[in-house]
PDB file of C-alpha atoms in Angstrom:
ATOM      1  CA  MET A 277      21.374-162.297 284.038  1.00  0.00           C
ATOM      2  CA  SER A 278      20.406-159.556 286.529  1.00  0.00           C
ATOM      3  CA  THR A 279      22.905-157.899 288.868  1.00  0.00           C
ATOM      4  CA  SER A 280      21.326-159.564 291.901  1.00  0.00           C
ATOM      5  CA  GLN A 281      21.648-162.983 290.241  1.00  0.00           C
ATOM      6  CA  LEU A 282      25.317-162.282 289.504  1.00  0.00           C
ATOM      7  CA  VAL A 283      25.903-161.340 293.128  1.00  0.00           C
ATOM      8  CA  VAL A 284      24.346-164.616 294.283  1.00  0.00           C
ATOM      9  CA  GLN A 285      26.516-166.497 291.807  1.00  0.00           C
ATOM     10  CA  HIS A 286      29.688-164.961 293.268  1.00  0.00           C
ATOM     11  CA  LEU A 287      28.733-165.228 296.958  1.00  0.00           C
ATOM     12  CA  PRO A 288      30.365-168.646 297.590  1.00  0.00           C
ATOM     13  CA  TYR A 289      33.700-167.242 296.447  1.00  0.00           C
ATOM     14  CA  LEU A 290      33.341-164.116 298.562  1.00  0.00           C
ATOM     15  CA  ARG A 291      32.633-166.400 301.552  1.00  0.00           C
ATOM     16  CA  ARG A 292      35.748-168.432 300.760  1.00  0.00           C
ATOM     17  CA  TYR A 293      37.861-165.273 300.603  1.00  0.00           C
ATOM     18  CA  ALA A 294      36.341-163.850 303.789  1.00  0.00           C
ATOM     19  CA  ARG A 295      36.934-167.093 305.692  1.00  0.00           C
ATOM     20  CA  ALA A 296      40.546-167.230 304.508  1.00  0.00           C
ATOM     21  CA  LEU A 297      41.082-163.665 305.732  1.00  0.00           C
ATOM     22  CA  THR A 298      39.547-164.255 309.145  1.00  0.00           C
ATOM     23  CA  GLY A 299      40.399-167.928 309.652  1.00  0.00           C
ATOM     24  CA  SER A 300      36.805-168.537 310.705  1.00  0.00           C
ATOM     25  CA  GLN A 301      33.487-169.365 309.073  1.00  0.00           C
ATOM     26  CA  VAL A 302      31.576-167.294 311.619  1.00  0.00           C
ATOM     27  CA  ALA A 303      33.707-164.175 311.306  1.00  0.00           C
ATOM     28  CA  GLY A 304      34.071-164.450 307.535  1.00  0.00           C
ATOM     29  CA  ASP A 305      30.351-164.910 306.969  1.00  0.00           C
ATOM     30  CA  ALA A 306      29.645-161.927 309.243  1.00  0.00           C
ATOM     31  CA  TYR A 307      31.733-159.711 306.979  1.00  0.00           C
ATOM     32  CA  VAL A 308      29.877-161.071 303.943  1.00  0.00           C
ATOM     33  CA  ALA A 309      26.563-160.298 305.633  1.00  0.00           C
ATOM     34  CA  ALA A 310      27.736-156.746 306.294  1.00  0.00           C
ATOM     35  CA  THR A 311      28.692-156.463 302.614  1.00  0.00           C
ATOM     36  CA  LEU A 312      25.239-157.567 301.487  1.00  0.00           C
ATOM     37  CA  GLU A 313      23.631-155.103 303.874  1.00  0.00           C
ATOM     38  CA  THR A 314      25.742-152.349 302.356  1.00  0.00           C
ATOM     39  CA  LEU A 315      24.622-153.364 298.854  1.00  0.00           C
ATOM     40  CA  VAL A 316      20.983-153.163 299.925  1.00  0.00           C
ATOM     41  CA  ASN A 317      21.493-149.683 301.374  1.00  0.00           C
ATOM     42  CA  GLU A 318      23.827-148.471 298.619  1.00  0.00           C
ATOM     43  CA  PRO A 319      22.856-150.267 295.388  1.00  0.00           C
ATOM     44  CA  ASP A 320      24.891-147.827 293.292  1.00  0.00           C
ATOM     45  CA  THR A 321      28.117-149.349 294.664  1.00  0.00           C
ATOM     46  CA  LEU A 322      27.746-152.125 292.082  1.00  0.00           C
ATOM     47  CA  GLY A 323      28.047-151.516 288.380  1.00  0.00           C
ATOM     48  CA  ARG A 324      30.947-149.108 288.513  1.00  0.00           C
ATOM     49  CA  SER A 325      33.013-151.455 286.372  1.00  0.00           C
ATOM     50  CA  GLN A 326      32.247-154.188 283.861  1.00  0.00           C
ATOM     51  CA  ASN A 327      33.067-156.856 286.463  1.00  0.00           C
ATOM     52  CA  VAL A 328      30.333-157.443 289.061  1.00  0.00           C
ATOM     53  CA  LYS A 329      32.521-159.896 290.976  1.00  0.00           C
ATOM     54  CA  ALA A 330      35.306-157.329 291.307  1.00  0.00           C
ATOM     55  CA  ASP A 331      32.747-154.717 292.414  1.00  0.00           C
ATOM     56  CA  LEU A 332      31.399-157.119 295.050  1.00  0.00           C
ATOM     57  CA  PHE A 333      34.870-157.805 296.422  1.00  0.00           C
ATOM     58  CA  ARG A 334      35.637-154.062 296.346  1.00  0.00           C
ATOM     59  CA  VAL A 335      32.635-153.335 298.586  1.00  0.00           C
ATOM     60  CA  PHE A 336      33.719-156.119 300.944  1.00  0.00           C
ATOM     61  CA  THR A 337      37.256-154.681 301.018  1.00  0.00           C
ATOM     62  CA  ARG A 338      35.955-151.205 301.830  1.00  0.00           C
ATOM     63  CA  ILE A 339      34.229-152.627 304.920  1.00  0.00           C
ATOM     64  CA  TRP A 340      37.204-154.773 305.894  1.00  0.00           C
ATOM     65  CA  ASN A 341      39.746-151.971 305.621  1.00  0.00           C
ATOM     66  CA  SER A 342      37.490-149.453 307.345  1.00  0.00           C
ATOM     67  CA  LEU A 343      37.776-151.616 310.457  1.00  0.00           C
ATOM     68  CA  SER A 344      41.559-151.677 310.127  1.00  0.00           C
ATOM     69  CA  VAL A 345      41.782-147.904 309.846  1.00  0.00           C
ATOM     70  CA  ASN A 346      38.763-146.885 311.942  1.00  0.00           C
ATOM     71  CA  GLY A 347      38.666-149.462 314.716  1.00  0.00           C
ATOM     72  CA  GLN A 348      36.560-147.109 316.840  1.00  0.00           C
ATOM     73  CA  SER A 349      33.921-146.370 314.210  1.00  0.00           C
ATOM     74  CA  ASP A 350      30.567-146.381 316.017  1.00  0.00           C
ATOM     75  CA  GLN A 351      28.652-147.441 312.918  1.00  0.00           C
ATOM     76  CA  VAL A 352      30.905-150.412 312.232  1.00  0.00           C
ATOM     77  CA  GLN A 353      30.876-151.497 315.873  1.00  0.00           C
ATOM     78  CA  ARG A 354      27.102-151.468 315.990  1.00  0.00           C
ATOM     79  CA  ASP A 355      26.699-153.414 312.764  1.00  0.00           C
ATOM     80  CA  LEU A 356      29.179-156.249 313.294  1.00  0.00           C
ATOM     81  CA  PRO A 357      29.320-158.861 316.066  1.00  0.00           C
ATOM     82  CA  ALA A 358      31.914-158.601 318.818  1.00  0.00           C
ATOM     83  CA  GLU A 359      33.924-161.575 317.591  1.00  0.00           C
ATOM     84  CA  VAL A 360      34.525-159.775 314.277  1.00  0.00           C
ATOM     85  CA  ARG A 361      35.387-156.428 315.854  1.00  0.00           C
ATOM     86  CA  LEU A 362      37.884-158.085 318.155  1.00  0.00           C
ATOM     87  CA  GLY A 363      39.392-160.305 315.470  1.00  0.00           C
ATOM     88  CA  GLN A 364      42.746-159.525 313.957  1.00  0.00           C
ATOM     89  CA  ILE A 365      42.544-157.405 310.805  1.00  0.00           C
ATOM     90  CA  THR A 366      44.573-158.937 308.012  1.00  0.00           C
ATOM     91  CA  PRO A 367      47.147-156.561 306.441  1.00  0.00           C
ATOM     92  CA  LEU A 368      46.820-155.272 302.900  1.00  0.00           C
ATOM     93  CA  PRO A 369      49.641-157.481 301.529  1.00  0.00           C
ATOM     94  CA  ARG A 370      47.771-160.602 302.603  1.00  0.00           C
ATOM     95  CA  GLN A 371      44.614-159.384 300.896  1.00  0.00           C
ATOM     96  CA  ALA A 372      46.503-158.866 297.646  1.00  0.00           C
ATOM     97  CA  PHE A 373      48.067-162.316 297.973  1.00  0.00           C
ATOM     98  CA  LEU A 374      44.720-164.054 298.452  1.00  0.00           C
ATOM     99  CA  LEU A 375      42.937-162.075 295.737  1.00  0.00           C
ATOM    100  CA  SER A 376      45.618-163.063 293.238  1.00  0.00           C
ATOM    101  CA  CYS A 377      46.574-166.564 294.357  1.00  0.00           C
ATOM    102  CA  LEU A 378      43.358-167.906 295.899  1.00  0.00           C
ATOM    103  CA  GLU A 379      40.613-166.102 293.982  1.00  0.00           C
ATOM    104  CA  GLY A 380      42.478-165.786 290.687  1.00  0.00           C
ATOM    105  CA  PHE A 381      41.825-162.088 290.083  1.00  0.00           C
ATOM    106  CA  SER A 382      44.019-160.384 287.510  1.00  0.00           C
ATOM    107  CA  GLU A 383      46.431-157.747 288.755  1.00  0.00           C
ATOM    108  CA  GLU A 384      44.185-155.121 287.204  1.00  0.00           C
ATOM    109  CA  ASP A 385      41.071-156.364 289.023  1.00  0.00           C
ATOM    110  CA  ALA A 386      42.974-156.776 292.296  1.00  0.00           C
ATOM    111  CA  ALA A 387      44.131-153.174 291.958  1.00  0.00           C
ATOM    112  CA  ILE A 388      40.505-152.028 291.527  1.00  0.00           C
ATOM    113  CA  ILE A 389      39.365-154.069 294.533  1.00  0.00           C
ATOM    114  CA  LEU A 390      42.126-152.724 296.791  1.00  0.00           C
ATOM    115  CA  ASP A 391      42.080-149.194 295.340  1.00  0.00           C
ATOM    116  CA  VAL A 392      45.796-149.240 294.482  1.00  0.00           C
ATOM    117  CA  ASP A 393      47.745-149.355 291.217  1.00  0.00           C
ATOM    118  CA  VAL A 394      48.982-152.536 289.532  1.00  0.00           C
ATOM    119  CA  THR A 395      52.601-151.973 290.556  1.00  0.00           C
ATOM    120  CA  GLU A 396      51.568-151.810 294.204  1.00  0.00           C
ATOM    121  CA  VAL A 397      49.553-155.033 293.843  1.00  0.00           C
ATOM    122  CA  ARG A 398      52.717-156.805 292.647  1.00  0.00           C
ATOM    123  CA  ASP A 399      54.742-155.402 295.527  1.00  0.00           C
ATOM    124  CA  LEU A 400      52.049-156.388 298.038  1.00  0.00           C
ATOM    125  CA  VAL A 401      51.835-159.960 296.723  1.00  0.00           C
ATOM    126  CA  ASP A 402      55.627-160.328 296.909  1.00  0.00           C
ATOM    127  CA  GLU A 403      55.682-158.906 300.432  1.00  0.00           C
ATOM    128  CA  ALA A 404      52.940-161.272 301.610  1.00  0.00           C
ATOM    129  CA  GLY A 405      54.652-164.275 300.056  1.00  0.00           C
ATOM    130  CA  ARG A 406      57.827-163.527 301.978  1.00  0.00           C
ATOM    131  CA  GLU A 407      55.918-162.919 305.202  1.00  0.00           C
ATOM    132  CA  LEU A 408      53.800-166.049 305.013  1.00  0.00           C
ATOM    133  CA  ALA A 409      56.659-168.333 303.992  1.00  0.00           C
ATOM    134  CA  ALA A 410      58.799-167.418 306.996  1.00  0.00           C
ATOM    135  CA  ASP A 411      59.040-169.979 309.785  1.00  0.00           C
ATOM    136  CA  MET A 412      55.976-172.037 308.822  1.00  0.00           C
ATOM    137  CA  ALA A 413      57.386-175.444 307.885  1.00  0.00           C
ATOM    138  CA  THR A 414      55.347-178.273 309.412  1.00  0.00           C
ATOM    139  CA  GLU A 415      54.327-181.915 308.974  1.00  0.00           C
ATOM    140  CA  ILE A 416      51.291-182.498 306.782  1.00  0.00           C
ATOM    141  CA  LEU A 417      48.858-185.409 306.535  1.00  0.00           C
ATOM    142  CA  ILE A 418      47.203-185.772 303.117  1.00  0.00           C
ATOM    143  CA  ILE A 419      43.823-187.532 302.915  1.00  0.00           C
ATOM    144  CA  GLU A 420      43.168-188.059 299.192  1.00  0.00           C
ATOM    145  CA  ASP A 421      41.983-191.123 297.276  1.00  0.00           C
ATOM    146  CA  GLU A 422      43.089-190.108 293.755  1.00  0.00           C
ATOM    147  CA  PRO A 423      46.768-191.141 293.345  1.00  0.00           C
ATOM    148  CA  LEU A 424      47.741-188.455 290.830  1.00  0.00           C
ATOM    149  CA  ILE A 425      46.194-185.678 292.896  1.00  0.00           C
ATOM    150  CA  ALA A 426      47.845-187.060 296.027  1.00  0.00           C
ATOM    151  CA  MET A 427      51.228-187.084 294.264  1.00  0.00           C
ATOM    152  CA  ASP A 428      50.728-183.518 293.070  1.00  0.00           C
ATOM    153  CA  LEU A 429      49.820-182.368 296.581  1.00  0.00           C
ATOM    154  CA  GLU A 430      52.760-184.190 298.115  1.00  0.00           C
ATOM    155  CA  ALA A 431      55.225-182.640 295.662  1.00  0.00           C
ATOM    156  CA  LEU A 432      53.685-179.223 296.140  1.00  0.00           C
ATOM    157  CA  VAL A 433      53.775-179.127 299.933  1.00  0.00           C
ATOM    158  CA  GLU A 434      57.290-180.560 300.043  1.00  0.00           C
ATOM    159  CA  GLY A 435      58.329-177.858 297.582  1.00  0.00           C
ATOM    160  CA  LEU A 436      57.025-175.312 300.094  1.00  0.00           C
ATOM    161  CA  GLY A 437      59.348-176.756 302.741  1.00  0.00           C
ATOM    162  CA  HIS A 438      56.858-178.993 304.554  1.00  0.00           C
ATOM    163  CA  ASN A 439      57.167-182.710 305.316  1.00  0.00           C
ATOM    164  CA  VAL A 440      54.405-185.199 304.391  1.00  0.00           C
ATOM    165  CA  ILE A 441      53.931-187.805 307.127  1.00  0.00           C
ATOM    166  CA  GLY A 442      51.720-189.925 304.873  1.00  0.00           C
ATOM    167  CA  VAL A 443      48.914-190.149 302.334  1.00  0.00           C
ATOM    168  CA  ALA A 444      45.636-191.817 303.357  1.00  0.00           C
ATOM    169  CA  ARG A 445      43.004-192.998 300.851  1.00  0.00           C
ATOM    170  CA  THR A 446      40.280-193.762 303.405  1.00  0.00           C
ATOM    171  CA  ARG A 447      39.053-192.686 306.816  1.00  0.00           C
ATOM    172  CA  THR A 448      40.573-195.796 308.417  1.00  0.00           C
ATOM    173  CA  GLU A 449      43.987-195.162 306.840  1.00  0.00           C
ATOM    174  CA  ALA A 450      43.929-191.544 308.014  1.00  0.00           C
ATOM    175  CA  LEU A 451      43.315-192.588 311.622  1.00  0.00           C
ATOM    176  CA  LYS A 452      46.097-195.186 311.422  1.00  0.00           C
ATOM    177  CA  LEU A 453      48.623-192.772 309.911  1.00  0.00           C
ATOM    178  CA  ALA A 454      47.987-190.090 312.510  1.00  0.00           C
ATOM    179  CA  GLY A 455      48.286-192.688 315.266  1.00  0.00           C
ATOM    180  CA  ASP A 456      51.509-194.356 314.103  1.00  0.00           C
ATOM    181  CA  ASP A 457      54.392-193.703 316.510  1.00  0.00           C
ATOM    182  CA  GLY A 458      52.460-190.882 318.081  1.00  0.00           C
ATOM    183  CA  ARG A 459      53.047-188.676 315.061  1.00  0.00           C
ATOM    184  CA  ARG A 460      50.816-185.641 314.885  1.00  0.00           C
ATOM    185  CA  PRO A 461      50.529-183.536 311.724  1.00  0.00           C
ATOM    186  CA  GLY A 462      50.765-179.772 311.935  1.00  0.00           C
ATOM    187  CA  LEU A 463      48.175-179.449 309.169  1.00  0.00           C
ATOM    188  CA  ILE A 464      45.732-181.739 307.336  1.00  0.00           C
ATOM    189  CA  LEU A 465      44.842-181.585 303.639  1.00  0.00           C
ATOM    190  CA  ALA A 466      41.680-183.637 303.134  1.00  0.00           C
ATOM    191  CA  ASP A 467      39.480-184.583 300.214  1.00  0.00           C
ATOM    192  CA  ILE A 468      35.826-184.740 301.226  1.00  0.00           C
ATOM    193  CA  GLN A 469      34.722-187.855 299.287  1.00  0.00           C
ATOM    194  CA  LEU A 470      37.087-190.819 299.702  1.00  0.00           C
ATOM    195  CA  ALA A 471      37.661-194.048 297.760  1.00  0.00           C
ATOM    196  CA  ASP A 472      35.674-196.488 299.899  1.00  0.00           C
ATOM    197  CA  GLY A 473      32.710-194.147 300.231  1.00  0.00           C
ATOM    198  CA  SER A 474      33.948-192.835 303.557  1.00  0.00           C
ATOM    199  CA  SER A 475      34.051-189.124 304.292  1.00  0.00           C
ATOM    200  CA  GLY A 476      37.095-186.928 304.701  1.00  0.00           C
ATOM    201  CA  LEU A 477      34.951-184.750 306.949  1.00  0.00           C
ATOM    202  CA  ASP A 478      34.336-187.708 309.272  1.00  0.00           C
ATOM    203  CA  ALA A 479      38.020-188.670 309.217  1.00  0.00           C
ATOM    204  CA  VAL A 480      39.020-185.151 310.213  1.00  0.00           C
ATOM    205  CA  ASN A 481      36.395-184.991 312.968  1.00  0.00           C
ATOM    206  CA  ASP A 482      37.774-188.252 314.384  1.00  0.00           C
ATOM    207  CA  LEU A 483      41.338-186.915 314.317  1.00  0.00           C
ATOM    208  CA  LEU A 484      40.424-183.608 315.923  1.00  0.00           C
ATOM    209  CA  LYS A 485      39.050-185.439 318.947  1.00  0.00           C
ATOM    210  CA  THR A 486      42.634-186.131 320.048  1.00  0.00           C
ATOM    211  CA  PHE A 487      44.559-183.107 318.737  1.00  0.00           C
ATOM    212  CA  GLU A 488      43.872-179.732 317.153  1.00  0.00           C
ATOM    213  CA  VAL A 489      45.450-178.586 313.884  1.00  0.00           C
ATOM    214  CA  PRO A 490      44.395-176.480 310.890  1.00  0.00           C
ATOM    215  CA  VAL A 491      42.449-178.395 308.228  1.00  0.00           C
ATOM    216  CA  ILE A 492      42.096-177.558 304.538  1.00  0.00           C
ATOM    217  CA  PHE A 493      39.410-179.412 302.598  1.00  0.00           C
ATOM    218  CA  ILE A 494      39.629-180.105 298.872  1.00  0.00           C
ATOM    219  CA  THR A 495      36.514-180.726 296.821  1.00  0.00           C
ATOM    220  CA  ALA A 496      35.189-180.606 293.279  1.00  0.00           C
ATOM    221  CA  TYR A 497      31.998-178.994 294.611  1.00  0.00           C
ATOM    222  CA  PRO A 498      33.060-176.048 296.811  1.00  0.00           C
ATOM    223  CA  GLU A 499      29.715-174.272 296.412  1.00  0.00           C
ATOM    224  CA  ARG A 500      28.101-177.040 298.504  1.00  0.00           C
ATOM    225  CA  PHE A 501      30.257-176.059 301.467  1.00  0.00           C
ATOM    226  CA  LEU A 502      30.075-172.270 301.100  1.00  0.00           C
ATOM    227  CA  THR A 503      26.372-171.646 301.686  1.00  0.00           C
ATOM    228  CA  GLY A 504      26.672-170.066 305.135  1.00  0.00           C
ATOM    229  CA  GLU A 505      23.682-172.150 306.255  1.00  0.00           C
ATOM    230  CA  ARG A 506      25.501-174.585 308.587  1.00  0.00           C
ATOM    231  CA  PRO A 507      28.947-175.227 310.131  1.00  0.00           C
ATOM    232  CA  GLU A 508      31.319-175.389 307.164  1.00  0.00           C
ATOM    233  CA  PRO A 509      35.086-175.521 306.543  1.00  0.00           C
ATOM    234  CA  ALA A 510      37.009-172.293 307.097  1.00  0.00           C
ATOM    235  CA  PHE A 511      39.597-173.301 304.482  1.00  0.00           C
ATOM    236  CA  LEU A 512      38.486-174.798 301.183  1.00  0.00           C
ATOM    237  CA  ILE A 513      40.226-175.490 297.859  1.00  0.00           C
ATOM    238  CA  ALA A 514      38.340-176.303 294.673  1.00  0.00           C
ATOM    239  CA  LYS A 515      39.289-179.080 292.257  1.00  0.00           C
ATOM    240  CA  PRO A 516      40.963-178.768 289.840  1.00  0.00           C
ATOM    241  CA  PHE A 517      43.322-176.604 291.885  1.00  0.00           C
ATOM    242  CA  GLN A 518      46.235-174.394 290.947  1.00  0.00           C
ATOM    243  CA  PRO A 519      49.483-174.721 292.938  1.00  0.00           C
ATOM    244  CA  ALA A 520      49.316-171.032 293.867  1.00  0.00           C
ATOM    245  CA  ASN A 521      45.866-171.596 295.391  1.00  0.00           C
ATOM    246  CA  VAL A 522      47.108-174.426 297.590  1.00  0.00           C
ATOM    247  CA  SER A 523      50.174-172.432 298.631  1.00  0.00           C
ATOM    248  CA  ALA A 524      48.062-169.406 299.535  1.00  0.00           C
ATOM    249  CA  VAL A 525      45.588-171.351 301.663  1.00  0.00           C
ATOM    250  CA  ILE A 526      48.258-173.407 303.453  1.00  0.00           C
ATOM    251  CA  SER A 527      50.177-170.239 304.306  1.00  0.00           C
ATOM    252  CA  GLN A 528      47.029-168.541 305.555  1.00  0.00           C
ATOM    253  CA  ALA A 529      45.941-171.513 307.691  1.00  0.00           C
ATOM    254  CA  LEU A 530      49.368-171.817 309.306  1.00  0.00           C
ATOM    255  CA  PHE A 531      49.529-168.062 309.805  1.00  0.00           C
ATOM    256  CA  PHE A 532      46.324-168.098 311.843  1.00  0.00           C
ATOM    257  CA  GLN A 533      47.530-171.085 313.859  1.00  0.00           C
ATOM    258  CA  GLN A 534      50.811-169.375 314.729  1.00  0.00           C
ATOM    259  CA  THR A 535      49.044-166.125 315.577  1.00  0.00           C
ATOM    260  CA  ALA A 536      46.726-167.980 317.952  1.00  0.00           C
ATOM    261  CA  ARG A 537      49.634-169.747 319.636  1.00  0.00           C
ATOM    262  CA  ARG A 538      51.513-166.483 320.150  1.00  0.00           C
ATOM    263  CA  ARG A 539      48.390-164.929 321.647  1.00  0.00           C
ATOM    264  CA  GLU A 540      48.005-167.888 324.031  1.00  0.00           C
ATOM    265  CA  ALA A 541      51.669-167.686 325.041  1.00  0.00           C
ATOM    266  CA  ARG A 542      51.274-163.988 325.937  1.00  0.00           C
ATOM    267  CA  SER A 543      48.112-164.551 327.994  1.00  0.00           C
TER     268      SER A 543
END
């Protein structure tokens, strides 16, 4: 397989990572586009290691961190849209956390991507875990039609300190649960294909007409929703999932929500 084919193969996962960092499909995909432009202009940036995926993420990270350090760089400001330049730059600990827990990179590969040593990767992941776990407990609605998966998710989120207000198997059940006693979840975990043929996407769209909360979609086919060709979920977990993946994405989604609320309170 050629290098270009390998890059295409890994693009959905780079989009997932970029969207988790930015909290937005638009901003995340803009960073990915800037990465691809860099690869076109500097093809030698790939192939420095035996892992094309790690090289791809390393190029992305170079662009991302250059904005954090050089916010006034004329070249960067010309190349990226205003919404990306003005977006909050995620700290290095959070990058290490997502590379390890969401994308499943080894400590060695994460160290290459971030240009640090393995010991620092461990310290960064621990630091991010403490930061993201602080003051984020909320109520969660689970929309999932497979009982075992629903039970696993429920146990996992409760273990993280959250409360599950209910588990819905269909679009209709989801709307009923969110409407009971005026209860509003602080976050929604939703499968995309539900038991009765209804869509988790449609259920979420219905719910978001009356209130706004972070949503994390779970699917066995994440590549279908990471093309960058249409409006797509900002937060996505692939089946079968690892508990660390779910924890990382929940923490990141709630982090962006809290950051937005603090910004609104100051304005």
